[in-house]
Amino acid sequence: MEKTWRNFMICLAGGILFHHLFYGKELGVSYPIYAMFLYLVFYARVAIKGKKQEWFHFVLGGSALLLAVSFGIFSNEPLLVLNFLIVPLLMFIHMVHTRRWDLEKWSNRLFIKLMFITFFETIIDFFNVIFSAGKTGKGVMHDQKGQMVKKIILGVLLSAPLLWTILYLLISSDQYFKQLLGKFPDWLYQANIGSMFFQVILVAVITCLLFAFFMTLAKPLVLNSGEGESRSMKLDTVIVSTMLILLNIVYFLYAAVQFTYFFTGDPSSSASAYTYAEYARRGFMELTLVSIINIGLLFLLTHIGKFEKRVLPNIIKLLLSLLVFFTFVMLASAYNRLSLYEQAYGYTYLRLYAHAFMVLLCILLGLALIKIYIQRFKLLKAMCIATIVAYVIVNYINIDRFIVSQNMKRYEETGKLDLYYLDRLSYDAIPIMIEQKNEMFNKLLKEKKMQLIQEETTWQTFNVSKSHAKQLLKEWTSNNE
């Protein structure tokens, strides 16, 4: 993308569109619309034509767009807050990798370095664009047109005292003229000049930021000789084997204990008299943390570590496989503890997200197991893809509906229901609450309806979840009158 006025005008359109879609408005369909605009500019003005697209590119770009679309479909605030940060990050990684990655071999270190290089180059180019605009403005003021502008400004300043005197006399001579000019301050107040100035600055900043980013993408990546080569850390087989044997002995003893009483589903069988809360919380956090440490250790030994032989020694493979097995056991125990806690205290966002995270850890463990036996397997790349895909799936399973459904099943069994928590769920939960036909939800549904009625909506803030909930609540109200 060359530094031309045509490209700058496209970025200016992006700045104006950003203001029109987002300024003073809630997020809705505006978010995916702007994401699609950025991709349109990227592929039309920046991306290399004819460059082969890898499946990794499709995963990154597709995930970014799916998460962007979620702003127009769902109303789950915790996920939308995360998506607000994750979507720009995914788009950044996707565009940088698509445009600037020219290496045939994958390098974890270089991939991460490329992202940081592009980020800081964009910041530098952003300030360069601003300073160059200032220099251009100074240059214009010294040419013939600039001299004309100077004369016009001087004429306005010189005429100000004369205009003030004449206006004072005319206002004094005619009451209607005085009323007409008296409306001018009201217009200035309604126009809110301070807000207008901020909006102009906002458009200018977004414009320069887009221009700087796309300009950075167009630059070739310059690497020093040998910089693309992966660096490995030399490891000694005896030392690593000793460490893994000791770890596996500890994990074996712990797994044996798990099989004796933790998987019975009865906390009272434990030697320690834990309550359900202590049993689940104290065990879940520690076991999850240990599992994460083990995955990190597996990544270190299989991806970064280098032994005397090109392939992993058989003893190391065996010990790492045992480590994977024992980690699976610990994750299963943690999953079981959390399930018991949910049965006792109900289902929430945090508990279900914890379940999803443990499932993801199991998938990452499986990928690490593949890496143990297939050395050419790109573990970091596979882990990134698995994490992104899993996160997209979590966004689209409608977790609010699942929370209401499971808590109602628990209510039928125990007679306990946390209505206060259910009231804090998003509008995604409204359909199933209406389907339950339970009088306990009547007050909650009426409050939700009032909230939707009082919300000011524009086409930019349109959301399928809110629109569907509003329609269902209208029908529910008419049926219950």
Short mmCIF file of C-alpha atoms in Angstrom, two decimals:
data_model
loop_
_atom_site.label_atom_id
_atom_site.label_comp_id
_atom_site.label_asym_id
_atom_site.label_seq_id
_atom_site.Cartn_x
_atom_site.Cartn_y
_atom_site.Cartn_z
CA MET A 1 0.00 0.00 0.00
CA GLU A 2 1.84 3.05 -1.24
CA LYS A 3 1.80 6.34 0.60
CA THR A 4 -0.71 8.07 -1.69
CA TRP A 5 -3.64 10.41 -1.22
CA ARG A 6 -5.96 7.78 -2.66
CA ASN A 7 -5.05 5.31 0.05
CA PHE A 8 -5.24 8.04 2.67
CA MET A 9 -8.77 8.90 1.55
CA ILE A 10 -9.76 5.22 1.92
CA CYS A 11 -8.44 5.30 5.49
CA LEU A 12 -10.27 8.60 6.07
CA ALA A 13 -13.45 6.82 5.00
CA GLY A 14 -12.57 4.18 7.60
CA GLY A 15 -12.22 6.87 10.27
CA ILE A 16 -15.57 8.45 9.35
CA LEU A 17 -17.26 5.03 9.26
CA PHE A 18 -15.80 4.25 12.70
CA HIS A 19 -17.34 7.45 14.06
CA HIS A 20 -20.69 6.77 12.41
CA LEU A 21 -20.89 3.19 13.67
CA PHE A 22 -19.51 3.49 17.20
CA TYR A 23 -19.49 7.03 18.59
CA GLY A 24 -22.12 7.35 21.33
CA LYS A 25 -23.66 3.98 20.47
CA GLU A 26 -23.69 0.47 21.91
CA LEU A 27 -22.08 -2.31 19.94
CA GLY A 28 -24.27 -4.39 17.65
CA VAL A 29 -24.16 -5.18 13.94
CA SER A 30 -21.80 -2.21 13.67
CA TYR A 31 -18.91 -4.36 14.91
CA PRO A 32 -19.01 -7.05 12.18
CA ILE A 33 -19.70 -4.37 9.55
CA TYR A 34 -16.51 -2.52 10.47
CA ALA A 35 -14.51 -5.77 10.62
CA MET A 36 -15.68 -6.63 7.10
CA PHE A 37 -14.75 -3.12 5.91
CA LEU A 38 -11.20 -3.56 7.24
CA TYR A 39 -10.86 -6.91 5.50
CA LEU A 40 -12.21 -5.39 2.28
CA VAL A 41 -9.54 -2.67 2.41
CA PHE A 42 -6.88 -5.23 3.31
CA TYR A 43 -7.57 -7.59 0.42
CA ALA A 44 -8.21 -4.77 -2.07
CA ARG A 45 -5.21 -2.56 -1.26
CA VAL A 46 -2.67 -4.51 0.80
CA ALA A 47 -2.73 -8.30 0.38
CA ILE A 48 -0.47 -9.79 -2.28
CA LYS A 49 -2.55 -10.98 -5.21
CA GLY A 50 -1.94 -14.56 -6.19
CA LYS A 51 -0.32 -15.45 -2.84
CA LYS A 52 -1.47 -18.89 -1.73
CA GLN A 53 -3.70 -18.80 1.33
CA GLU A 54 -2.86 -21.39 3.99
CA TRP A 55 -5.54 -23.13 6.04
CA PHE A 56 -4.02 -21.34 9.05
CA HIS A 57 -5.08 -18.04 7.44
CA PHE A 58 -8.65 -19.26 7.01
CA VAL A 59 -8.81 -20.33 10.67
CA LEU A 60 -7.58 -16.93 11.87
CA GLY A 61 -9.72 -14.85 9.52
CA GLY A 62 -12.81 -17.02 9.86
CA SER A 63 -12.58 -17.02 13.66
CA ALA A 64 -12.14 -13.24 13.76
CA LEU A 65 -15.25 -12.71 11.60
CA LEU A 66 -17.33 -15.26 13.55
CA LEU A 67 -16.45 -13.56 16.83
CA ALA A 68 -17.22 -10.16 15.30
CA VAL A 69 -20.62 -11.42 14.11
CA SER A 70 -21.39 -12.54 17.68
CA PHE A 71 -21.91 -8.85 18.57
CA GLY A 72 -24.97 -8.85 16.33
CA ILE A 73 -26.30 -12.24 17.45
CA PHE A 74 -25.69 -12.71 21.19
CA SER A 75 -25.83 -10.49 24.28
CA ASN A 76 -23.56 -12.42 26.68
CA GLU A 77 -21.57 -9.54 28.19
CA PRO A 78 -18.58 -11.51 29.61
CA LEU A 79 -17.86 -13.06 26.22
CA LEU A 80 -18.54 -9.85 24.28
CA VAL A 81 -16.08 -7.95 26.47
CA LEU A 82 -13.43 -10.57 25.68
CA ASN A 83 -14.38 -10.56 21.99
CA PHE A 84 -13.96 -6.78 21.90
CA LEU A 85 -10.27 -7.35 22.65
CA ILE A 86 -9.74 -10.70 20.90
CA VAL A 87 -11.21 -9.79 17.49
CA PRO A 88 -8.73 -6.94 16.79
CA LEU A 89 -5.89 -9.19 18.00
CA LEU A 90 -6.92 -12.05 15.68
CA MET A 91 -7.35 -9.66 12.74
CA PHE A 92 -3.92 -8.17 13.45
CA ILE A 93 -2.25 -11.61 13.59
CA HIS A 94 -4.12 -12.78 10.48
CA MET A 95 -3.24 -9.74 8.37
CA VAL A 96 0.39 -9.66 9.49
CA HIS A 97 0.88 -13.38 8.89
CA THR A 98 -0.88 -13.24 5.50
CA ARG A 99 1.08 -10.23 4.21
CA ARG A 100 4.51 -10.34 5.85
CA TRP A 101 5.22 -14.02 6.50
CA ASP A 102 7.38 -15.28 3.62
CA LEU A 103 9.26 -18.10 5.32
CA GLU A 104 8.67 -21.65 4.14
CA LYS A 105 9.48 -23.21 7.52
CA TRP A 106 7.50 -22.40 10.65
CA SER A 107 9.40 -20.74 13.49
CA ASN A 108 7.67 -20.07 16.83
CA ARG A 109 10.22 -17.50 17.92
CA LEU A 110 10.15 -15.63 14.63
CA PHE A 111 6.35 -15.70 14.46
CA ILE A 112 6.07 -13.99 17.85
CA LYS A 113 8.87 -11.58 16.95
CA LEU A 114 7.10 -10.66 13.70
CA MET A 115 3.99 -9.61 15.62
CA PHE A 116 5.95 -7.36 17.97
CA ILE A 117 7.99 -5.86 15.11
CA THR A 118 4.84 -5.01 13.14
CA PHE A 119 3.13 -3.55 16.21
CA PHE A 120 6.00 -1.19 17.05
CA GLU A 121 6.54 -0.28 13.38
CA THR A 122 2.85 0.68 13.20
CA ILE A 123 3.20 2.94 16.25
CA ILE A 124 6.27 4.61 14.71
CA ASP A 125 4.53 5.04 11.35
CA PHE A 126 1.48 6.47 13.14
CA PHE A 127 3.54 9.32 14.58
CA ASN A 128 5.39 9.72 11.28
CA VAL A 129 2.04 10.22 9.51
CA ILE A 130 1.02 12.87 12.05
CA PHE A 131 4.35 14.71 11.83
CA SER A 132 4.41 14.51 8.03
CA ALA A 133 0.90 15.97 7.96
CA GLY A 134 2.13 18.85 10.11
CA LYS A 135 5.11 19.45 7.82
CA THR A 136 2.84 19.32 4.77
CA GLY A 137 0.61 21.92 6.37
CA LYS A 138 3.59 24.20 7.00
CA GLY A 139 4.75 23.75 3.40
CA VAL A 140 1.33 24.65 2.06
CA MET A 141 1.33 27.87 4.08
CA HIS A 142 4.46 29.02 2.24
CA ASP A 143 3.20 28.52 -1.31
CA GLN A 144 0.84 30.79 -3.28
CA LYS A 145 -2.34 29.17 -1.93
CA GLY A 146 -0.95 29.41 1.58
CA GLN A 147 -0.39 33.13 1.18
CA MET A 148 -4.03 33.48 0.10
CA VAL A 149 -5.20 31.66 3.24
CA LYS A 150 -3.04 33.95 5.38
CA LYS A 151 -4.60 37.04 3.79
CA ILE A 152 -8.14 35.73 4.33
CA ILE A 153 -7.44 35.04 8.01
CA LEU A 154 -5.91 38.52 8.40
CA GLY A 155 -8.97 40.08 6.75
CA VAL A 156 -11.32 38.27 9.16
CA LEU A 157 -9.30 39.45 12.17
CA LEU A 158 -9.18 43.07 10.98
CA SER A 159 -12.93 43.14 10.26
CA ALA A 160 -13.87 41.76 13.69
CA PRO A 161 -13.94 45.13 15.57
CA LEU A 162 -15.91 46.80 12.75
CA LEU A 163 -18.41 43.90 12.58
CA TRP A 164 -18.88 44.01 16.36
CA THR A 165 -19.72 47.73 16.27
CA ILE A 166 -22.13 47.41 13.33
CA LEU A 167 -23.89 44.38 14.84
CA TYR A 168 -24.35 46.24 18.13
CA LEU A 169 -25.99 49.18 16.35
CA LEU A 170 -28.25 46.95 14.21
CA ILE A 171 -29.36 44.91 17.23
CA SER A 172 -30.24 48.11 19.05
CA SER A 173 -32.31 49.34 16.10
CA ASP A 174 -34.49 46.22 15.54
CA GLN A 175 -35.97 43.85 18.12
CA TYR A 176 -36.67 41.04 15.62
CA PHE A 177 -33.05 41.12 14.38
CA LYS A 178 -31.95 40.95 18.02
CA GLN A 179 -34.10 37.81 18.60
CA LEU A 180 -32.74 36.22 15.43
CA LEU A 181 -29.12 36.67 16.50
CA GLY A 182 -30.05 35.70 20.05
CA LYS A 183 -30.71 32.16 18.83
CA PHE A 184 -27.11 31.83 17.68
CA PRO A 185 -25.66 31.05 21.15
CA ASP A 186 -28.37 28.38 21.61
CA TRP A 187 -27.29 26.80 18.33
CA LEU A 188 -23.68 26.78 19.51
CA TYR A 189 -24.76 25.09 22.76
CA GLN A 190 -26.80 22.47 20.94
CA ALA A 191 -23.97 21.85 18.50
CA ASN A 192 -21.64 21.20 21.48
CA ILE A 193 -18.44 22.53 19.91
CA GLY A 194 -16.28 20.70 22.46
CA SER A 195 -17.83 17.37 21.54
CA MET A 196 -17.50 18.16 17.83
CA PHE A 197 -13.80 18.91 18.30
CA PHE A 198 -13.29 15.58 20.09
CA GLN A 199 -15.12 13.74 17.32
CA VAL A 200 -12.91 15.34 14.67
CA ILE A 201 -9.83 14.30 16.64
CA LEU A 202 -11.24 10.76 16.96
CA VAL A 203 -11.75 10.48 13.20
CA ALA A 204 -8.25 11.85 12.58
CA VAL A 205 -6.62 9.38 15.01
CA ILE A 206 -8.44 6.36 13.54
CA THR A 207 -7.59 7.52 10.01
CA CYS A 208 -3.88 7.91 10.78
CA LEU A 209 -3.81 4.61 12.68
CA LEU A 210 -5.36 2.69 9.78
CA PHE A 211 -3.06 4.38 7.28
CA ALA A 212 0.01 3.61 9.41
CA PHE A 213 -0.99 -0.04 9.90
CA PHE A 214 -1.69 -0.74 6.24
CA MET A 215 1.46 1.14 5.27
CA THR A 216 3.46 -1.06 7.68
CA LEU A 217 1.92 -4.22 6.23
CA ALA A 218 3.07 -3.19 2.76
CA LYS A 219 6.70 -3.10 3.88
CA PRO A 220 8.78 -6.26 3.36
CA LEU A 221 9.99 -8.01 6.49
CA VAL A 222 13.75 -7.49 6.87
CA LEU A 223 15.60 -10.21 8.78
CA ASN A 224 19.26 -10.62 9.59
CA SER A 225 21.04 -13.63 8.15
CA GLY A 226 20.18 -16.79 10.08
CA GLU A 227 17.48 -15.04 12.10
CA GLY A 228 14.78 -17.31 10.75
CA GLU A 229 16.46 -20.41 12.08
CA SER A 230 14.95 -21.97 15.20
CA ARG A 231 17.14 -22.11 18.27
CA SER A 232 16.98 -25.11 20.57
CA MET A 233 18.02 -25.59 24.16
CA LYS A 234 20.41 -28.49 24.70
CA LEU A 235 19.17 -30.99 27.28
CA ASP A 236 20.84 -33.95 28.94
CA THR A 237 18.94 -37.25 28.75
CA VAL A 238 19.97 -38.44 32.23
CA ILE A 239 19.02 -35.20 33.98
CA VAL A 240 15.65 -34.94 32.22
CA SER A 241 14.90 -38.63 32.81
CA THR A 242 15.61 -38.26 36.53
CA MET A 243 13.29 -35.27 36.80
CA LEU A 244 10.50 -37.03 34.90
CA ILE A 245 10.83 -40.23 36.96
CA LEU A 246 10.49 -38.28 40.21
CA LEU A 247 7.48 -36.36 38.87
CA ASN A 248 5.80 -39.52 37.62
CA ILE A 249 6.31 -41.27 40.98
CA VAL A 250 4.55 -38.39 42.75
CA TYR A 251 1.76 -38.34 40.16
CA PHE A 252 1.37 -42.13 40.38
CA LEU A 253 0.84 -41.95 44.14
CA TYR A 254 -1.63 -39.11 43.73
CA ALA A 255 -3.51 -40.94 40.95
CA ALA A 256 -3.74 -44.04 43.15
CA VAL A 257 -5.39 -41.95 45.85
CA GLN A 258 -7.78 -40.47 43.29
CA PHE A 259 -8.94 -43.89 42.18
CA THR A 260 -9.59 -44.94 45.78
CA TYR A 261 -11.97 -42.16 46.82
CA PHE A 262 -12.06 -39.03 44.68
CA PHE A 263 -13.85 -40.76 41.81
CA THR A 264 -16.49 -42.20 44.14
CA GLY A 265 -18.31 -38.87 44.04
CA ASP A 266 -18.58 -38.75 47.85
CA PRO A 267 -16.43 -36.12 49.59
CA SER A 268 -17.18 -37.69 52.94
CA SER A 269 -15.03 -40.67 51.92
CA SER A 270 -11.99 -38.41 52.03
CA ALA A 271 -9.75 -38.55 55.07
CA SER A 272 -10.15 -34.77 55.37
CA ALA A 273 -13.58 -33.59 56.37
CA TYR A 274 -14.05 -31.09 53.54
CA THR A 275 -17.33 -29.45 52.71
CA TYR A 276 -18.48 -29.54 49.09
CA ALA A 277 -17.12 -26.03 48.59
CA GLU A 278 -13.69 -26.83 50.06
CA TYR A 279 -13.59 -30.18 48.28
CA ALA A 280 -14.22 -28.62 44.88
CA ARG A 281 -12.46 -25.28 45.15
CA ARG A 282 -9.30 -26.37 46.92
CA GLY A 283 -8.80 -29.33 44.61
CA PHE A 284 -9.94 -27.79 41.34
CA MET A 285 -7.61 -24.80 41.34
CA GLU A 286 -4.52 -26.76 42.36
CA LEU A 287 -5.13 -29.61 39.92
CA THR A 288 -5.79 -27.23 37.04
CA LEU A 289 -2.60 -25.31 37.81
CA VAL A 290 -0.56 -28.53 37.96
CA SER A 291 -2.05 -29.58 34.60
CA ILE A 292 -1.03 -26.26 33.04
CA ILE A 293 2.50 -26.68 34.43
CA ASN A 294 2.68 -30.18 32.94
CA ILE A 295 1.54 -28.94 29.53
CA GLY A 296 4.21 -26.24 29.69
CA LEU A 297 6.80 -28.86 30.60
CA LEU A 298 5.70 -31.06 27.69
CA PHE A 299 5.97 -28.11 25.31
CA LEU A 300 9.43 -27.24 26.62
CA LEU A 301 10.82 -30.77 26.27
CA THR A 302 9.22 -31.64 22.91
CA HIS A 303 9.39 -28.32 21.11
CA ILE A 304 12.27 -26.28 22.49
CA GLY A 305 14.54 -28.87 24.06
CA LYS A 306 17.20 -30.65 22.00
CA PHE A 307 18.84 -33.92 23.01
CA GLU A 308 22.04 -35.46 21.69
CA LYS A 309 20.05 -37.49 19.18
CA ARG A 310 17.79 -35.87 16.61
CA VAL A 311 14.76 -37.76 17.87
CA LEU A 312 13.57 -38.05 21.45
CA PRO A 313 15.17 -40.98 23.29
CA ASN A 314 12.73 -43.84 23.93
CA ILE A 315 13.02 -43.46 27.70
CA ILE A 316 12.03 -39.78 27.42
CA LYS A 317 9.07 -40.69 25.20
CA LEU A 318 7.87 -43.26 27.73
CA LEU A 319 8.21 -40.89 30.68
CA LEU A 320 6.48 -38.06 28.82
CA SER A 321 3.64 -40.41 27.85
CA LEU A 322 3.21 -41.34 31.52
CA LEU A 323 3.19 -37.64 32.37
CA VAL A 324 0.38 -37.10 29.87
CA PHE A 325 -1.60 -40.01 31.34
CA PHE A 326 -1.29 -38.77 34.92
CA THR A 327 -2.22 -35.25 33.82
CA PHE A 328 -5.37 -36.67 32.22
CA VAL A 329 -6.17 -38.32 35.57
CA MET A 330 -5.74 -35.03 37.43
CA LEU A 331 -7.92 -33.17 34.93
CA ALA A 332 -10.60 -35.85 35.28
CA SER A 333 -10.45 -35.45 39.06
CA ALA A 334 -10.71 -31.66 38.77
CA TYR A 335 -13.63 -32.00 36.36
CA ASN A 336 -15.38 -34.36 38.79
CA ARG A 337 -14.87 -31.99 41.72
CA LEU A 338 -16.32 -29.07 39.80
CA SER A 339 -19.32 -31.16 38.72
CA LEU A 340 -20.03 -32.02 42.35
CA TYR A 341 -19.77 -28.34 43.27
CA GLU A 342 -22.28 -27.44 40.54
CA GLN A 343 -24.71 -30.09 41.72
CA ALA A 344 -24.56 -28.62 45.21
CA TYR A 345 -24.51 -24.88 44.43
CA GLY A 346 -25.80 -24.44 40.89
CA TYR A 347 -24.46 -23.55 37.46
CA THR A 348 -22.83 -20.22 36.62
CA TYR A 349 -20.78 -18.62 33.84
CA LEU A 350 -17.52 -19.10 35.71
CA ARG A 351 -18.10 -22.78 36.52
CA LEU A 352 -19.12 -23.69 32.98
CA TYR A 353 -16.21 -21.74 31.50
CA ALA A 354 -13.95 -23.68 33.86
CA HIS A 355 -15.40 -26.92 32.47
CA ALA A 356 -14.73 -25.73 28.92
CA PHE A 357 -11.18 -24.75 29.87
CA MET A 358 -10.49 -28.24 31.24
CA VAL A 359 -11.78 -29.81 28.02
CA LEU A 360 -9.39 -27.52 26.12
CA LEU A 361 -6.52 -28.63 28.37
CA CYS A 362 -7.32 -32.25 27.50
CA ILE A 363 -7.17 -31.38 23.79
CA LEU A 364 -3.83 -29.63 24.28
CA LEU A 365 -2.54 -32.69 26.12
CA GLY A 366 -3.58 -34.85 23.18
CA LEU A 367 -1.66 -32.55 20.82
CA ALA A 368 1.39 -32.76 23.08
CA LEU A 369 1.15 -36.56 22.97
CA ILE A 370 1.22 -36.41 19.16
CA LYS A 371 4.33 -34.21 19.33
CA ILE A 372 6.10 -36.80 21.50
CA TYR A 373 5.97 -39.37 18.70
CA ILE A 374 5.90 -37.11 15.60
CA GLN A 375 8.78 -34.65 15.87
CA ARG A 376 7.83 -32.56 12.81
CA PHE A 377 4.41 -31.79 14.31
CA LYS A 378 4.03 -28.00 14.89
CA LEU A 379 2.80 -28.01 18.48
CA LEU A 380 2.50 -24.26 19.14
CA LYS A 381 0.63 -23.67 15.89
CA ALA A 382 -1.74 -26.56 16.62
CA MET A 383 -2.32 -25.34 20.18
CA CYS A 384 -3.15 -21.83 18.94
CA ILE A 385 -5.64 -23.18 16.41
CA ALA A 386 -7.26 -25.52 18.95
CA THR A 387 -7.61 -22.67 21.46
CA ILE A 388 -9.13 -20.29 18.90
CA VAL A 389 -11.60 -22.87 17.56
CA ALA A 390 -12.61 -23.89 21.10
CA TYR A 391 -13.22 -20.26 22.05
CA VAL A 392 -15.40 -19.69 18.97
CA ILE A 393 -17.45 -22.80 19.85
CA VAL A 394 -17.97 -21.51 23.41
CA ASN A 395 -19.30 -18.25 21.94
CA TYR A 396 -21.88 -20.03 19.80
CA ILE A 397 -23.29 -22.69 22.16
CA ASN A 398 -25.56 -20.19 23.99
CA ILE A 399 -24.28 -20.82 27.49
CA ASP A 400 -27.08 -18.72 29.06
CA ARG A 401 -29.69 -21.17 27.85
CA PHE A 402 -27.67 -24.08 29.24
CA ILE A 403 -27.35 -22.37 32.65
CA VAL A 404 -31.12 -21.87 32.96
CA SER A 405 -31.84 -25.41 31.77
CA GLN A 406 -29.41 -27.08 34.19
CA ASN A 407 -30.45 -24.92 37.14
CA MET A 408 -34.10 -25.76 36.53
CA LYS A 409 -33.26 -29.48 36.52
CA ARG A 410 -31.43 -28.95 39.80
CA TYR A 411 -34.46 -27.04 41.13
CA GLU A 412 -36.74 -29.99 40.36
CA GLU A 413 -34.41 -32.28 42.32
CA THR A 414 -33.51 -30.05 45.28
CA GLY A 415 -36.07 -27.23 45.32
CA LYS A 416 -33.23 -24.68 45.29
CA LEU A 417 -32.89 -21.93 42.67
CA ASP A 418 -30.81 -18.76 42.65
CA LEU A 419 -33.21 -16.32 40.94
CA TYR A 420 -30.92 -13.39 41.73
CA TYR A 421 -28.16 -14.94 39.60
CA LEU A 422 -30.53 -15.90 36.78
CA ASP A 423 -31.68 -12.27 36.68
CA ARG A 424 -28.09 -11.27 35.84
CA LEU A 425 -27.99 -13.47 32.73
CA SER A 426 -28.13 -11.93 29.26
CA TYR A 427 -31.13 -11.70 26.94
CA ASP A 428 -30.02 -15.03 25.44
CA ALA A 429 -31.73 -16.67 28.44
CA ILE A 430 -35.16 -15.07 27.83
CA PRO A 431 -36.52 -17.72 25.38
CA ILE A 432 -35.93 -20.67 27.72
CA MET A 433 -37.27 -18.73 30.72
CA ILE A 434 -40.51 -18.21 28.82
CA GLU A 435 -40.53 -21.87 27.76
CA GLN A 436 -40.34 -22.95 31.43
CA LYS A 437 -43.76 -21.34 32.12
CA ASN A 438 -42.81 -20.93 35.76
CA GLU A 439 -44.39 -18.13 37.82
CA MET A 440 -41.05 -17.50 39.53
CA PHE A 441 -39.82 -15.88 36.32
CA ASN A 442 -42.80 -13.49 35.93
CA LYS A 443 -41.29 -10.56 37.82
CA LEU A 444 -37.91 -11.10 36.18
CA LEU A 445 -39.42 -11.20 32.67
CA LYS A 446 -41.42 -8.01 33.28
CA GLU A 447 -38.25 -6.19 34.37
CA LYS A 448 -36.39 -7.44 31.30
CA LYS A 449 -39.20 -6.20 29.09
CA MET A 450 -39.06 -2.72 30.64
CA GLN A 451 -35.30 -2.61 30.13
CA LEU A 452 -35.68 -3.45 26.45
CA ILE A 453 -38.47 -0.89 25.96
CA GLN A 454 -36.42 1.88 27.58
CA GLU A 455 -33.30 1.16 25.51
CA GLU A 456 -32.69 3.57 22.65
CA THR A 457 -31.94 1.57 19.53
CA THR A 458 -30.49 2.47 16.15
CA TRP A 459 -29.66 0.25 13.21
CA GLN A 460 -26.00 0.24 14.30
CA THR A 461 -26.91 -1.27 17.68
CA PHE A 462 -29.25 -3.94 16.29
CA ASN A 463 -28.83 -7.28 18.05
CA VAL A 464 -30.66 -10.50 17.18
CA SER A 465 -30.75 -11.68 20.79
CA LYS A 466 -32.34 -8.46 22.06
CA SER A 467 -34.75 -8.21 19.14
CA HIS A 468 -35.89 -11.83 19.56
CA ALA A 469 -36.25 -11.43 23.33
CA LYS A 470 -38.28 -8.24 22.87
CA GLN A 471 -40.66 -9.95 20.46
CA LEU A 472 -41.09 -12.99 22.72
CA LEU A 473 -41.72 -10.79 25.75
CA LYS A 474 -44.45 -8.90 23.88
CA GLU A 475 -46.16 -12.18 23.00
CA TRP A 476 -45.69 -13.45 26.57
CA THR A 477 -47.26 -10.28 27.98
CA SER A 478 -50.28 -10.49 25.67
CA ASN A 479 -50.82 -14.16 26.59
CA ASN A 480 -50.66 -13.45 30.33
CA GLU A 481 -52.94 -10.41 30.46
#
